[in-house]
Every structure is written in C-alpha cells, then in structure tokens.
Amino acid sequence: MSEPLPRFEDILELVQAYHPDCDEVLLRRAYVFSAMAHKGQRRVSGEPYLVHPLEVARLLAQMHLDEIAIATGLLHDLLEDTWVSEEELAAQFGEHITSLVRALTKITTMERSFAARQAAQAETFRRMLLASIEDVRVILVKLADRAHNMETIGVLAEPRRRRIATETLEIYAPIAHRLGMGALKARLEDLAFAQLHPGEYARLKAQLEQREKVAAPLIAEIRQVLTRLLEEHSIAGKVHWRVKHLYSIWSKLERQGIGLDRVYDFLAFRVIVDNVPSCYAVLGLIHQIWRPVPGRIKDFIAMPKANAYQSLHTSVIGPQGQPFEVQIRTQKMDEIAERGIAAHWRYKEGHGARQESERIAWLKSLVEGQLDNPRDFLNSLRLDLYPEEVYTFTPRGEVLAFPQGATAIDFAFRVHTEVGNRCAGARINGRLVPLRTPLRNGDIVEIITSPTQVPRRDWLEWAVTAKAKNKIRAWLNRQEKDQAVDAGRRLLEREARKLGVTLKRLREEGSLQKVMTDHGVAKEEDLLAAIGYGRIAPRDVLAPLVRPVGEPPPSRPRPLPTGDAVIVVKGARDFLVYRAQCCNPLPGDEIVGYITRGKGVAVHAANCPNVRRLLFAAEREVEVAWEGESGSYSVPVHVSFEDRTGMLAAISKAVADQGANVRSCHLSTHDESLGTIDLIIEVRGRDHLERVLASLRAVAGVTIVTTRVNQGEARRGKAV
Ligand code: MN
C-alpha cells in the first residue's frame, strides 16, 4: 500500500460539511495526541501507523457521526498499542471518550480469548459483544476499524489473514447487518470472501462483469421504461440499478447448488421516491407493465425488518421473459437501508448539542423516523435477538452464558454439581470475591472448592438459575429428610403407644404397608419423613389400623399402585413413583422424573418426546434412578401382520421363546389381508424387550412391530 498519508484537514472538512459547528479543537487535539503516541510506529505494511486511525476516522466521518465518535476513532488504539495510560487519556479527553476507547480495547481482549474458540461460538461472541456495549458508537468505531484492517489485510501472513477474515464474516458482518448497515455489511463480506476464497472470488467477479456487459441493453431498456413511468405520472423520483455484492451471490449459488446463469436477481433496480404513497403507486404501475412473479411481492414498509429496513420489493417478468427485482422506497428509507443505525445518528443542525449533556444530545439527535432513539434501537435489538444475558469465561476460555443477576454460585453449579456443593469462594478476573458476587460480561471466573464446605440455605437467595437452586434445594432436602425421618419415627411411636400397638407388630401384619399405599408413599422411611415434615398426622396413619371390627375402611382415593419400588427419587421426599405410559421406561433406559399434579412422580425415558415438552417446566424435574434390575415390567407392543392362520400362535411363541410373558392380547383384522395384535408383555428390561421385538419381527408375515414412543416407529403418547 503506497497511498499518500491521509490528511487530517480533509477529514475535518468532511465533518464540517455535515456538522459546521463541530468541536474542531477536540478533533484537532485527538489527532495531535494520536500522532504523538503512535510516533515511530509502523504497520506490517511499513506505512506509518497513524494512517490507520486517520482512515478509521475518515470512515466514521463518511457515516456522518459526531465528534465524540470521530475522536474515539482517532484514539482507539492508544490504550492497546502505545504507552498512553487510561489516566492520561482521561486527563486529556475526559471520562466519556476514555470509556469508549476502553470498551474497544476490551473487545480486542475478548477476540483474543476467542481466538482458540470453537466455530459454533460465533453467535455467542456476537451476543456477548452486543450485550457488553453501552454506547453504540463503540460498535461503529469497531466496524470502521475492522473495515480498514480488512482493506489492508493483504500484507499479513496467510493463517492470520484467514483468521481475521473468518472473524469478519462470522462476527462483524452479521453485526453490521443487525444494525441495518447494508453497505458496510456488503463491503465486509466481499473483503472477507476475497481472502477466504480468492480463486472463486476472482472467477465470479469476471463472470459477473461479463453478464453485466451482455445485459447492458436490457438494463438500459428497463431503466428507461421506469424513468418514463415516473415522468408520465408526475412522480418525483430516481431510478438506480446495481449488481448484488459478490458474497451474497456466491452464498446463493452455494446454498442452492446452481450456476450463475440461473441467478436472475443478480441485478436489482431501485426506485427512490419522495413519499410512502408514491411507493405504492409506483408498485401498482410497474405491475401494469410487467407481470409480477406470484409470492415475490414483499411489503417491508408496512412490516419493517427487525433491523428497521423498509422497502417494497417485487419480482417481475421482464421484456425478454427474464425475471428481475425492483425495490421501491423513499430517500429516507434508502439511507437507513444503506447506513442503518448510522443514519439515525446524523447530526442535526442547530440542535445545540453542546448545551446539553452529551448523552442527551446524542439521544435527541437521533430522534428521527419511527425509531425514537438509538438506545431503544440497541435495546430492542438485544431484546429481540438476545435475551438479557451475561457472558463469562471459565479459566480455560470456555464461554458460559447466564441470566442477568446470576452470581458466582450459579457459575459453580453450572460447572458441576460437586463444584457447586463444595464451593467456598470465587476468583473473578484474578480477584478473590464472595460467592454472592454478580457476574458481569467478560468476567473470567474460577471457583474455589473446599472438601468441608456444604450448601447453605442462604445460597438460595443468591442463586438465580434454576439449576443451582434445584441442586441446593436437593442437597438441603436430603439433609432435612434424615432429621424428618427421626422426628417422624418418634411421633409415630408415641401415637402407637397411646393406641396400645407397636410398630413392629403392624409391620409384621403388613398393615403398615397398606397404609403407606393409601398415603401414596413407597417406603417406610418416606412415610416417617412425611410425618416428620408434618404432612401426615400420625393419628391418620394409625387410626384406620386399629378401628373397631366390622367398621368399613375409610374411603379415600387410592393412588396408583407403584409396583416400581426399584425406581428411587434422588434426594427427594416420599413420592409415589410410576412409569409413564407414553414411553414405559425399562431398566437400562436413561430416565427422568416429573412431578405430576396429584399423582406422584411420573418416570419417563429420557428420550421420550413428551420429556422434551416437559423440559420447559424444569422446576418439576426430579432426578430418579433405577435401583437394582429385578422385577418385570409391562410394555405395550403392537404387531401388524398380513393375515394368515396361526398368526396368534406364532406370535405367542415368539414372545415365549424369549422368556417373556404375554399379559394381555387383543387381535383385530382390518380386511382380508391385514390385521394387528395389541399385546401387553412383561419383560425384565430394555435388552430383554429388544430381544422380544427382534423375535417378533422375525415371524413370517409380520410387517410392523412398534412399541414405546421412544423406540421404533413413534406413536402418540399420553402427556403427563
Ligand atoms: Mn485499530
């Protein structure tokens, strides 16, 4: 690059053209200070370093930004690359500009932490970036910085060039898009494309130029027709056309696997008019000349895109039968489409920006159009696209996202339950802090554990995430349950003494077992705990057992029998447990429990489709586990077959061959050729079921064998 050093005076002139009474002194001081600090430094290309901040400032002036943004552009690399300290910068330019430069330096730090990232984290990085930024000007300066770096990237070594180009494509071009800056986005994408696929870039560029040449007469004709159309109807307006940027065409070719000759919308016409009614009028007139392609009329005026883009789009069939796109919009909409949020920034003359605090001035200068201010714009952007989240790093550079307000406790439980249960303190960005310290964007968090630490009740106040709260509660509950069991035993024994019976006798008679079933608990321990917690009165447990002879048993709804004492609810209290009928989990399956309304804990296979729906109610989830693999379990099996005699016998045999029992069986024939058998079979576990299914599938004439919703062909299951 041997371009002449850009002149500060030219940039100043550029600013004064749209902002005549800008703070010239501030800009000049920023320039001189930057020149001094960067003195003697050279870029990899060999040119003086100062070229870079000047070019960034020029780009910002081209966006018509205010002097704060331009001064920040001039100073943006000082903290990172020179001897200038934050204190010195603040003394010279005040806290505001310093905070913007600081934020830019922080982005560079984040980029470094992300250099070794997995590709899938680009989205996370974009979120983190937008979430951590207080002032949109930081992003705008960053984008200008990146645009100039991309333009001068040719001198860098290949791996570094690829990394920066990839980062530009995955992170900064999408941010420009989110901010509605169409022109900058296209520029960043094409610059990155040229680096990442130089061969294809050159080839496509040549092809497009060729196509453009061939299409020239057609372009001229269409343009003329459109211009005449405006004249004839006395609509003030202009007609432009443009070829889409290379990267967008290339992605389309890649995505659809087609050749360039099949891309019809590589060129688009644009009609810029004065007002909204004219937009719709022009649309109607165009459709009278050329037939619209059905389904391709888009009204982004009535329904603006999320990034505030507004325009009417239509695709029509051209004079020689080829489709092309026309975009119709007002001057204002066009500016927003090209410059996005920067268009909202435009300095308004006579606003008296210097009388008010900078922030207010900035907000007010942006009160234009349907977006009230850029802060709203930024907030709505975050709200729409990114929930309010905080992004933090583990010491190894992994990114963990948390809801706002989350603390080091949440971080600890996110790392691992054991880390949470044993966490004694935290180190955030190298400093020792209390566990209740809220996490902030970009924090590097390290959890300190101690083998003697246990969860405390006040942690519940500090934890924000459901996971941390659940784990803390589970641990506390386990502790409390032991105490409750003790208390329950004492209470029940005292009640028994009053009634003149002993628990030992009741246990031997089996009547204690019966009363447990009545109360929906599976184990004596759970019954005792329920008494200890005060949820069941000892009298209610014992009174029915010692009632006078002949009196009918008290009628109360009988809960479902468990039959599944081999499933335990971890760390929880006395719950009735049953296997969900949609997936009929078997030993060997991964299982999860959900607390149902009034029926105890439903145990599902972890891959049951109903579980995915229930995940939205995470607070109902409890940990369950198989305890031993004894017993047999009922599972429905549906067998379809081509009707033939002896099928029922063959199927029974296939089941019996595998050592399973048929508990019930229902046969139906649909017509001469087809029938189904619905079986309930009893198996010992998952593997056993698999063997039975294989055996059934091997029976001659059997066409389909299905079972639980999570296995084989899906069947509608019952939700809990
Ligand atoms: Mn820079």
XYZ file of C-alpha atoms and ligand atoms in Angstrom:
721
model
C 0.000 0.000 0.000
C 1.636 3.206 -1.031
C -1.288 5.534 -0.737
C -0.442 9.016 0.475
C -0.904 9.685 4.179
C -4.495 10.814 4.632
C -4.645 14.432 5.704
C -6.390 15.360 8.908
C -7.590 18.577 7.268
C -9.516 16.549 4.679
C -11.302 14.619 7.405
C -12.105 17.803 9.291
C -13.532 19.275 6.123
C -15.665 16.183 5.648
C -17.093 16.571 9.162
C -17.675 20.295 8.825
C -19.666 19.704 5.656
C -22.456 17.985 7.657
C -21.700 19.452 11.086
C -20.474 23.043 10.577
C -20.068 23.943 14.244
C -18.431 20.719 15.350
C -15.843 20.814 18.103
C -12.832 21.397 15.922
C -10.498 21.823 18.896
C -11.396 18.400 20.248
C -10.810 16.726 16.878
C -7.523 18.529 16.337
C -6.280 17.611 19.822
C -7.246 13.986 19.311
C -5.339 13.957 16.035
C -2.208 15.541 17.508
C -2.273 13.289 20.568
C -2.714 10.178 18.444
C 0.082 11.255 16.086
C 2.373 11.796 19.070
C 1.572 8.495 20.743
C 1.883 6.443 17.547
C 5.033 8.293 16.500
C 7.664 5.977 15.066
C 5.242 3.005 14.932
C 4.708 1.296 11.616
C 2.122 -1.162 10.431
C 3.114 -4.544 8.994
C 2.890 -2.955 5.541
C 5.611 -0.495 6.522
C 3.402 2.589 6.354
C 3.217 4.907 9.385
C 0.775 3.596 11.996
C -1.075 6.905 12.041
C -2.579 6.058 8.642
C -4.833 3.567 10.400
C -6.558 5.833 12.976
C -6.904 8.501 10.307
C -8.584 6.108 7.881
C -10.889 4.885 10.646
C -11.798 8.498 11.419
C -12.459 9.093 7.730
C -14.859 6.138 7.588
C -16.663 7.463 10.644
C -16.927 10.888 9.027
C -18.373 9.211 5.953
C -21.018 7.734 8.255
C -21.718 11.343 9.391
C -21.043 10.551 13.041
C -20.480 13.120 15.763
C -17.127 14.396 17.037
C -17.125 12.012 20.019
C -17.180 9.037 17.679
C -14.545 10.534 15.377
C -12.230 11.469 18.234
C -12.657 7.922 19.563
C -11.708 6.634 16.118
C -8.516 8.684 16.193
C -7.642 7.446 19.686
C -8.961 3.894 19.505
C -5.651 2.009 19.522
C -3.846 4.106 22.124
C -4.504 2.004 25.227
C -3.668 -1.180 23.425
C -0.676 -0.251 21.334
C 1.049 2.725 22.978
C 2.456 3.879 26.291
C -0.610 6.040 26.976
C -2.397 5.064 30.204
C -6.112 5.268 30.967
C -5.431 8.044 33.484
C -3.567 10.099 30.934
C -6.244 9.607 28.301
C -8.934 10.598 30.807
C -6.960 13.693 31.817
C -6.700 14.747 28.180
C -10.110 13.788 26.787
C -12.393 13.142 29.732
C -14.026 10.018 31.086
C -16.543 9.612 28.268
C -14.142 9.214 25.359
C -11.848 7.174 27.608
C -14.677 4.764 28.398
C -15.339 4.292 24.677
C -11.648 3.577 23.981
C -11.594 1.243 26.968
C -14.593 -0.648 25.610
C -12.826 -1.015 22.247
C -9.721 -2.363 23.969
C -11.903 -4.839 25.836
C -13.320 -6.131 22.560
C -9.786 -6.890 21.417
C -9.233 -8.838 24.633
C -12.403 -10.795 24.001
C -11.229 -11.510 20.460
C -8.021 -12.966 21.844
C -9.886 -15.150 24.325
C -11.913 -16.300 21.397
C -9.014 -16.949 19.063
C -8.998 -20.605 20.095
C -12.758 -20.863 20.140
C -14.902 -23.498 18.530
C -16.579 -22.279 15.349
C -20.037 -22.736 16.834
C -19.387 -19.922 19.268
C -19.534 -17.071 16.764
C -23.134 -16.442 17.742
C -22.160 -16.378 21.398
C -19.399 -13.897 20.664
C -21.792 -11.599 18.791
C -24.233 -11.739 21.680
C -21.540 -11.090 24.208
C -20.265 -8.155 22.216
C -23.665 -6.526 21.845
C -24.599 -7.279 25.435
C -21.452 -5.710 26.835
C -21.699 -2.476 24.914
C -23.243 0.592 26.485
C -22.796 3.017 23.634
C -23.471 2.149 20.000
C -20.573 4.342 18.917
C -18.232 1.661 20.250
C -19.583 -0.809 17.694
C -19.462 1.757 14.907
C -15.812 2.569 15.609
C -15.064 -1.153 15.863
C -16.711 -1.777 12.482
C -14.766 1.084 10.875
C -11.570 -0.281 12.462
C -12.326 -3.723 11.089
C -13.208 -2.392 7.617
C -9.876 -0.620 7.326
C -7.959 -3.594 8.704
C -9.666 -5.826 6.133
C -8.701 -3.471 3.331
C -5.055 -3.635 4.319
C -5.015 -7.307 5.297
C -3.065 -8.429 2.206
C 0.316 -7.928 3.846
C -0.337 -10.332 6.721
C 0.701 -13.982 6.782
C -1.833 -16.492 5.494
C -3.092 -18.071 8.786
C -3.626 -14.715 10.432
C -5.351 -13.379 7.333
C -7.738 -16.324 7.306
C -8.498 -15.972 10.984
C -9.302 -12.277 10.682
C -11.356 -12.805 7.522
C -13.347 -15.621 9.156
C -13.967 -13.491 12.217
C -15.135 -10.653 9.968
C -17.544 -12.919 8.134
C -18.903 -14.683 11.209
C -18.978 -11.851 13.695
C -18.680 -8.351 12.307
C -20.641 -8.610 9.041
C -23.640 -10.069 10.943
C -23.386 -7.258 13.492
C -23.384 -4.682 10.673
C -26.447 -6.471 9.319
C -28.220 -6.404 12.688
C -27.531 -2.701 12.867
C -29.068 -2.267 9.424
C -25.836 -1.098 7.815
C -26.330 -2.782 4.457
C -23.490 -1.068 2.617
C -20.887 -1.780 5.293
C -22.061 -5.356 5.664
C -21.679 -5.959 1.921
C -18.222 -4.414 1.982
C -17.031 -6.538 4.916
C -18.424 -9.686 3.325
C -16.765 -9.100 -0.030
C -13.427 -8.269 1.597
C -13.589 -11.472 3.657
C -14.759 -13.524 0.673
C -11.767 -12.330 -1.373
C -9.431 -13.544 1.372
C -11.084 -16.851 2.120
C -11.801 -17.978 -1.455
C -9.531 -15.879 -3.690
C -9.965 -18.144 -6.744
C -13.732 -18.214 -6.632
C -13.876 -14.533 -5.863
C -11.894 -13.668 -8.993
C -13.822 -16.105 -11.168
C -17.221 -14.885 -10.026
C -16.177 -11.272 -10.408
C -15.147 -11.848 -14.023
C -18.319 -13.806 -14.765
C -20.489 -11.075 -13.331
C -18.770 -8.375 -15.305
C -19.351 -10.446 -18.412
C -23.010 -10.919 -17.580
C -23.430 -7.281 -16.858
C -21.981 -6.431 -20.271
C -24.358 -8.830 -22.014
C -27.307 -7.445 -20.066
C -26.399 -3.813 -20.732
C -29.004 -3.165 -23.458
C -31.691 -4.795 -21.326
C -30.672 -2.763 -18.272
C -30.842 0.425 -20.318
C -34.286 -0.505 -21.606
C -35.740 -1.292 -18.196
C -34.267 1.850 -16.740
C -35.778 3.922 -19.499
C -39.200 2.360 -19.039
C -39.083 3.044 -15.294
C -37.913 6.626 -15.745
C -40.649 7.298 -18.293
C -43.191 5.759 -15.953
C -42.295 8.273 -13.238
C -42.440 11.178 -15.701
C -45.771 10.198 -17.183
C -47.375 10.077 -13.761
C -45.582 13.151 -12.429
C -43.924 11.253 -9.608
C -40.650 12.786 -8.468
C -38.045 10.081 -8.172
C -34.872 8.454 -9.364
C -34.087 5.062 -10.860
C -30.902 3.187 -9.950
C -29.718 -0.286 -10.626
C -26.972 -2.321 -9.086
C -25.428 -5.729 -9.201
C -25.700 -7.590 -5.912
C -22.490 -7.898 -3.974
C -20.353 -10.893 -4.793
C -20.612 -12.680 -1.495
C -24.425 -12.679 -1.484
C -24.484 -14.111 -4.996
C -21.870 -16.685 -4.109
C -23.783 -17.822 -0.983
C -26.880 -18.196 -3.112
C -25.003 -20.316 -5.637
C -23.599 -22.458 -2.820
C -26.903 -22.740 -0.999
C -28.979 -23.695 -3.996
C -26.251 -25.524 -5.882
C -26.975 -23.647 -9.111
C -24.913 -21.877 -11.742
C -24.693 -18.136 -12.188
C -26.868 -18.330 -15.298
C -29.726 -19.420 -13.047
C -29.440 -16.461 -10.676
C -31.931 -13.975 -12.033
C -31.876 -11.434 -9.300
C -28.177 -10.676 -9.609
C -29.311 -7.249 -10.613
C -31.875 -5.154 -8.860
C -33.499 -1.906 -9.836
C -34.260 0.653 -7.243
C -36.825 3.408 -7.497
C -36.353 6.165 -4.947
C -39.347 8.458 -4.472
C -40.400 11.263 -2.140
C -43.072 9.711 0.000
C -44.795 6.492 1.018
C -47.955 6.872 -1.143
C -45.701 7.214 -4.183
C -44.018 3.921 -3.265
C -47.299 2.049 -3.510
C -48.353 3.976 -6.623
C -45.121 3.009 -8.387
C -45.566 -0.618 -7.362
C -49.027 -0.673 -8.970
C -47.772 0.990 -12.143
C -44.888 -1.453 -12.502
C -47.280 -4.384 -12.223
C -49.296 -2.937 -15.082
C -46.260 -3.069 -17.333
C -44.617 -6.301 -16.228
C -46.309 -9.321 -14.742
C -45.336 -9.868 -11.082
C -43.945 -13.242 -10.011
C -46.503 -14.646 -7.568
C -45.364 -14.726 -3.959
C -42.471 -12.357 -4.522
C -44.159 -9.084 -3.537
C -42.849 -8.031 -0.136
C -44.080 -5.053 1.838
C -41.332 -4.116 4.269
C -42.873 -0.658 4.593
C -45.919 -1.920 6.434
C -43.792 -4.547 8.155
C -40.211 -3.340 8.599
C -37.496 -5.910 9.155
C -36.039 -6.326 12.636
C -33.147 -4.059 11.700
C -35.564 -1.279 10.637
C -35.138 -1.925 6.920
C -38.100 -0.604 4.930
C -38.847 -1.015 1.227
C -41.277 -2.560 -1.219
C -39.878 -5.483 -3.200
C -41.349 -7.098 -6.251
C -40.051 -9.519 -8.841
C -41.490 -9.105 -12.313
C -41.107 -10.836 -15.652
C -39.052 -8.558 -17.868
C -39.414 -7.610 -21.529
C -37.484 -10.666 -22.720
C -39.121 -13.067 -20.312
C -36.463 -12.954 -17.593
C -37.372 -12.074 -14.011
C -35.754 -9.186 -12.160
C -36.277 -7.436 -8.863
C -37.433 -3.881 -8.238
C -37.097 -2.217 -4.832
C -39.190 0.865 -4.204
C -38.618 3.184 -1.247
C -38.268 6.745 -0.067
C -34.999 8.653 0.187
C -35.081 8.280 3.950
C -35.678 4.523 3.793
C -32.860 4.209 1.312
C -30.490 5.939 3.639
C -31.477 3.667 6.509
C -31.107 0.613 4.273
C -27.573 1.605 3.377
C -26.374 3.113 6.623
C -28.677 1.639 9.256
C -28.127 2.898 12.741
C -25.570 5.404 11.483
C -28.372 7.098 9.573
C -30.117 7.720 12.876
C -27.044 9.405 14.137
C -26.865 12.173 11.683
C -26.008 15.394 13.359
C -28.918 17.804 13.265
C -28.002 21.365 12.643
C -28.932 23.967 15.181
C -29.568 21.387 17.799
C -27.260 22.966 20.307
C -25.600 19.714 21.180
C -23.041 21.406 23.368
C -25.569 22.931 25.756
C -26.836 19.590 26.950
C -25.052 16.697 28.359
C -23.533 14.637 25.638
C -25.744 11.657 26.109
C -28.988 13.617 25.897
C -27.722 15.416 22.825
C -26.823 12.166 21.274
C -30.208 10.671 22.017
C -32.083 13.667 20.728
C -30.078 13.980 17.559
C -31.304 10.531 16.744
C -34.978 11.208 17.179
C -35.975 10.628 13.638
C -38.362 8.353 11.823
C -40.193 5.560 13.560
C -37.364 4.665 15.887
C -37.334 7.022 18.772
C -33.688 6.783 19.624
C -30.710 4.562 19.071
C -30.705 3.392 22.657
C -34.176 1.988 22.104
C -32.878 0.626 18.870
C -29.995 -1.123 20.598
C -32.201 -2.345 23.424
C -34.872 -3.669 21.127
C -32.143 -5.345 19.159
C -30.885 -7.059 22.264
C -34.336 -7.955 23.466
C -35.467 -9.308 20.134
C -32.392 -11.219 19.258
C -30.677 -11.866 22.515
C -32.293 -12.320 25.873
C -30.727 -10.300 28.653
C -27.707 -12.409 29.265
C -24.270 -12.202 30.784
C -21.337 -13.987 29.174
C -18.443 -15.230 31.233
C -15.363 -17.353 30.731
C -14.028 -20.349 32.561
C -10.273 -20.156 33.202
C -9.871 -22.397 30.144
C -11.661 -19.882 27.902
C -14.993 -21.676 27.610
C -17.961 -19.300 27.417
C -20.836 -19.746 29.837
C -23.986 -17.631 29.480
C -26.137 -16.704 32.459
C -29.264 -14.627 33.031
C -28.692 -11.118 34.329
C -28.138 -11.074 38.065
C -26.568 -14.531 38.227
C -23.779 -14.892 40.777
C -20.645 -16.938 41.320
C -22.901 -19.572 42.961
C -24.711 -20.095 39.664
C -21.373 -20.351 37.916
C -20.190 -23.019 40.365
C -23.264 -25.198 39.851
C -23.038 -24.743 36.088
C -19.513 -26.128 36.106
C -20.517 -29.219 38.061
C -22.893 -30.139 40.878
C -19.976 -31.266 43.023
C -18.174 -27.974 42.407
C -21.356 -26.209 43.495
C -21.822 -28.305 46.624
C -18.227 -27.698 47.678
C -17.740 -24.105 46.566
C -16.118 -21.944 49.186
C -15.262 -18.825 47.206
C -14.579 -17.424 43.769
C -11.851 -15.611 41.943
C -13.179 -13.193 39.327
C -10.611 -11.694 36.967
C -7.962 -12.830 39.419
C -9.543 -11.199 42.490
C -10.955 -13.126 45.419
C -14.653 -12.278 45.806
C -17.632 -13.542 47.842
C -19.869 -16.175 46.262
C -22.790 -13.786 46.057
C -20.883 -11.512 43.650
C -22.931 -10.885 40.484
C -21.319 -11.921 37.207
C -20.558 -9.328 34.574
C -19.873 -9.640 30.882
C -16.388 -10.798 30.078
C -15.596 -11.970 33.632
C -13.143 -14.814 33.915
C -14.435 -16.873 36.829
C -12.629 -19.518 38.833
C -14.382 -21.397 41.638
C -12.531 -22.327 44.795
C -13.755 -25.516 46.475
C -13.191 -26.973 49.907
C -13.878 -30.589 50.945
C -15.528 -29.408 54.159
C -17.907 -26.938 52.512
C -21.584 -27.840 52.210
C -24.506 -25.908 50.670
C -26.163 -23.341 52.897
C -29.736 -22.146 52.954
C -28.802 -18.520 52.207
C -27.272 -19.676 48.921
C -30.843 -19.976 47.676
C -31.123 -16.196 47.950
C -28.040 -15.652 45.843
C -28.641 -18.254 43.162
C -30.607 -17.139 40.114
C -30.512 -20.124 37.782
C -32.998 -22.962 38.202
C -30.178 -25.483 38.114
C -28.308 -24.003 41.067
C -31.498 -23.517 43.072
C -32.643 -27.090 42.420
C -29.300 -28.573 43.353
C -29.054 -26.540 46.538
C -32.599 -27.484 47.479
C -31.989 -31.144 46.712
C -28.977 -31.145 48.999
C -30.787 -29.333 51.800
C -33.764 -31.644 51.402
C -31.563 -34.696 51.757
C -30.214 -33.280 54.988
C -33.625 -32.374 56.265
C -35.116 -35.693 55.324
C -32.836 -37.555 57.720
C -33.968 -35.284 60.508
C -37.608 -35.623 59.444
C -37.392 -39.426 59.442
C -36.099 -39.353 63.021
C -38.808 -36.975 64.126
C -41.472 -38.975 62.283
C -40.400 -42.216 63.935
C -40.613 -40.641 67.399
C -44.071 -39.166 66.688
C -45.441 -42.399 65.271
C -44.097 -44.486 68.134
C -45.662 -42.141 70.647
C -49.020 -42.356 68.839
C -48.720 -46.150 68.713
C -48.118 -46.307 72.454
C -51.264 -44.242 73.007
C -53.301 -46.716 70.925
C -51.666 -49.715 72.566
C -49.987 -51.146 69.487
C -46.357 -51.428 68.387
C -44.940 -50.513 65.034
C -43.145 -53.830 64.924
C -46.449 -55.710 65.052
C -48.095 -53.504 62.432
C -45.091 -54.040 60.180
C -45.315 -57.810 60.588
C -49.053 -57.824 59.890
C -48.433 -55.918 56.657
C -50.915 -53.256 57.700
C -48.219 -50.602 57.735
C -47.527 -51.462 54.094
C -51.200 -50.975 53.297
C -51.398 -47.619 54.989
C -48.337 -46.498 53.041
C -50.057 -47.344 49.786
C -53.095 -45.374 50.938
C -50.915 -42.352 51.539
C -49.076 -42.728 48.289
C -45.647 -43.435 49.692
C -43.458 -46.337 48.703
C -41.147 -46.832 51.654
C -41.487 -46.746 55.417
C -38.730 -44.166 55.520
C -40.814 -41.931 53.279
C -43.849 -42.390 55.492
C -41.823 -41.423 58.539
C -40.421 -38.411 56.725
C -43.914 -37.292 55.727
C -44.942 -37.468 59.375
C -41.771 -35.661 60.414
C -42.454 -32.869 57.956
C -45.960 -32.621 59.379
C -47.692 -33.507 56.138
C -49.348 -36.623 57.526
C -50.698 -36.781 61.053
C -49.576 -39.905 62.998
C -53.176 -40.382 64.069
C -54.338 -40.635 60.426
C -51.809 -43.359 59.875
C -52.703 -45.488 62.827
C -56.402 -44.877 63.443
C -57.611 -46.895 60.418
C -55.439 -49.809 61.533
C -56.918 -50.085 64.977
C -60.558 -49.355 64.051
C -63.235 -51.479 65.703
C -64.019 -54.742 63.971
C -66.786 -54.538 61.350
C -66.397 -50.870 60.580
C -65.769 -50.315 56.873
C -62.388 -48.960 55.925
C -62.345 -45.228 55.375
C -62.866 -44.470 51.704
C -60.217 -42.364 50.167
C -58.982 -42.279 46.605
C -56.429 -44.978 46.064
C -53.309 -43.785 44.376
C -51.919 -45.902 41.596
C -50.009 -48.865 42.918
C -46.327 -48.368 42.405
C -45.042 -51.837 41.664
C -41.881 -49.946 40.939
C -40.075 -49.740 44.200
C -36.912 -50.221 42.183
C -37.099 -46.620 40.999
C -35.867 -44.113 43.537
C -36.296 -40.376 43.588
C -32.916 -38.935 44.418
C -32.626 -36.541 47.277
C -36.362 -36.026 47.389
C -39.062 -36.933 49.800
C -41.715 -39.538 49.821
C -43.109 -39.638 46.355
C -45.249 -42.181 44.678
C -43.411 -43.220 41.557
C -44.910 -44.630 38.391
C -43.687 -45.370 34.911
C -45.185 -43.015 32.322
C -47.403 -44.865 29.896
C -46.186 -42.985 26.847
C -42.697 -44.427 26.961
C -42.870 -47.225 29.559
C -39.252 -46.887 30.660
C -37.392 -50.081 31.437
C -34.278 -50.843 33.442
C -31.415 -49.935 31.148
C -33.176 -46.796 29.916
C -31.964 -43.394 30.982
C -34.827 -41.937 32.987
C -36.061 -38.606 34.300
C -38.831 -37.912 36.786
C -41.523 -35.234 36.636
C -43.726 -34.255 39.484
C -47.314 -34.526 38.312
C -50.326 -32.871 39.803
C -51.571 -35.232 42.445
C -50.236 -38.476 41.033
C -46.683 -38.512 42.309
C -43.637 -38.712 40.127
C -44.001 -39.833 36.525
C -40.867 -41.521 35.295
C -40.130 -41.103 31.606
C -37.415 -42.428 29.376
C -35.005 -39.541 28.831
C -35.600 -39.690 25.085
C -39.405 -39.734 25.340
C -40.874 -36.981 23.124
C -43.077 -35.862 25.998
C -39.987 -35.122 28.040
C -38.852 -32.571 25.519
C -42.116 -30.741 26.056
C -41.764 -31.008 29.810
C -38.288 -29.550 29.752
C -39.968 -26.194 29.652
C -41.136 -26.869 33.170
C -37.702 -27.593 34.571
C -38.807 -26.916 38.122
C -40.923 -30.080 38.007
C -37.982 -32.253 37.122
C -36.527 -34.577 39.753
C -33.641 -36.949 39.495
C -34.612 -40.604 39.513
C -32.592 -43.766 39.209
C -33.039 -47.483 38.816
C -32.175 -49.317 41.946
C -31.439 -52.904 41.001
C -32.898 -54.595 37.995
C -35.325 -57.032 39.495
C -38.958 -57.432 38.604
C -40.864 -57.457 35.371
C -42.375 -54.548 33.551
C -45.394 -54.229 31.329
C -44.850 -52.802 27.897
C -47.356 -52.461 25.071
C -46.325 -53.956 21.747
C -48.233 -53.571 18.501
C -47.782 -56.088 15.758
C -49.168 -55.619 12.271
C -49.266 -58.611 10.002
C -50.577 -59.946 6.778
C -53.480 -62.094 7.740
C -52.713 -65.708 7.866
C -53.899 -68.516 10.012
C -51.893 -69.400 13.065
C -50.512 -65.887 13.468
C -51.610 -65.577 17.086
C -49.901 -68.826 17.980
C -46.740 -67.834 16.124
C -46.615 -64.521 17.939
C -47.215 -66.076 21.350
C -44.436 -68.493 20.659
C -42.065 -65.735 19.579
C -42.667 -63.968 22.878
C -42.411 -67.124 24.967
C -39.199 -68.165 23.187
C -37.519 -65.150 24.701
C -38.724 -65.954 28.201
C -41.279 -63.128 28.316
C -44.914 -63.331 29.346
C -47.938 -62.108 27.470
C -50.183 -60.374 29.949
C -52.961 -59.454 27.582
C -53.606 -59.742 23.930
C -56.098 -58.212 21.565
C -56.409 -59.265 17.967
C -58.212 -57.442 15.193
C -58.334 -57.970 11.463
C -58.959 -54.965 9.247
C -59.771 -56.653 5.971
C -58.924 -59.911 4.282
C -55.246 -59.206 4.166
C -54.279 -57.153 7.228
C -54.503 -57.499 10.981
C -52.986 -56.200 14.182
C -52.337 -57.677 17.571
C -52.010 -55.403 20.593
C -50.051 -57.130 23.295
C -49.066 -56.214 26.788
C -45.949 -58.188 27.530
C -43.814 -58.406 30.627
C -40.088 -58.016 30.242
C -37.155 -57.677 32.609
C -35.591 -54.644 30.977
C -34.568 -52.843 27.871
C -32.324 -55.536 26.451
C -34.923 -58.171 27.097
C -37.523 -56.095 25.223
C -35.137 -55.690 22.281
C -34.779 -59.451 22.047
C -38.539 -59.961 22.125
C -39.047 -57.343 19.401
C -36.398 -58.950 17.213
C -38.039 -62.305 17.699
C -41.444 -60.846 16.714
C -40.019 -59.150 13.638
C -38.610 -62.488 12.533
C -42.057 -64.135 12.420
C -43.105 -64.789 8.813
C -45.964 -62.481 7.796
C -45.262 -59.807 10.428
C -44.923 -56.400 8.762
C -44.513 -53.801 11.519
C -43.659 -54.121 15.197
C -43.898 -50.984 17.292
C -43.600 -50.317 20.965
C -42.874 -47.359 23.208
C -42.930 -43.856 21.696
C -39.219 -43.513 22.129
C -38.433 -46.731 20.385
C -39.189 -47.781 16.840
C -41.950 -46.015 14.972
C -43.434 -43.220 17.008
C -46.870 -43.459 18.411
C -48.830 -40.744 20.086
C -48.124 -40.902 23.783
C -50.057 -39.512 26.675
C -48.676 -36.367 28.158
C -48.384 -36.201 31.893
Mn -7.377 -0.368 15.094
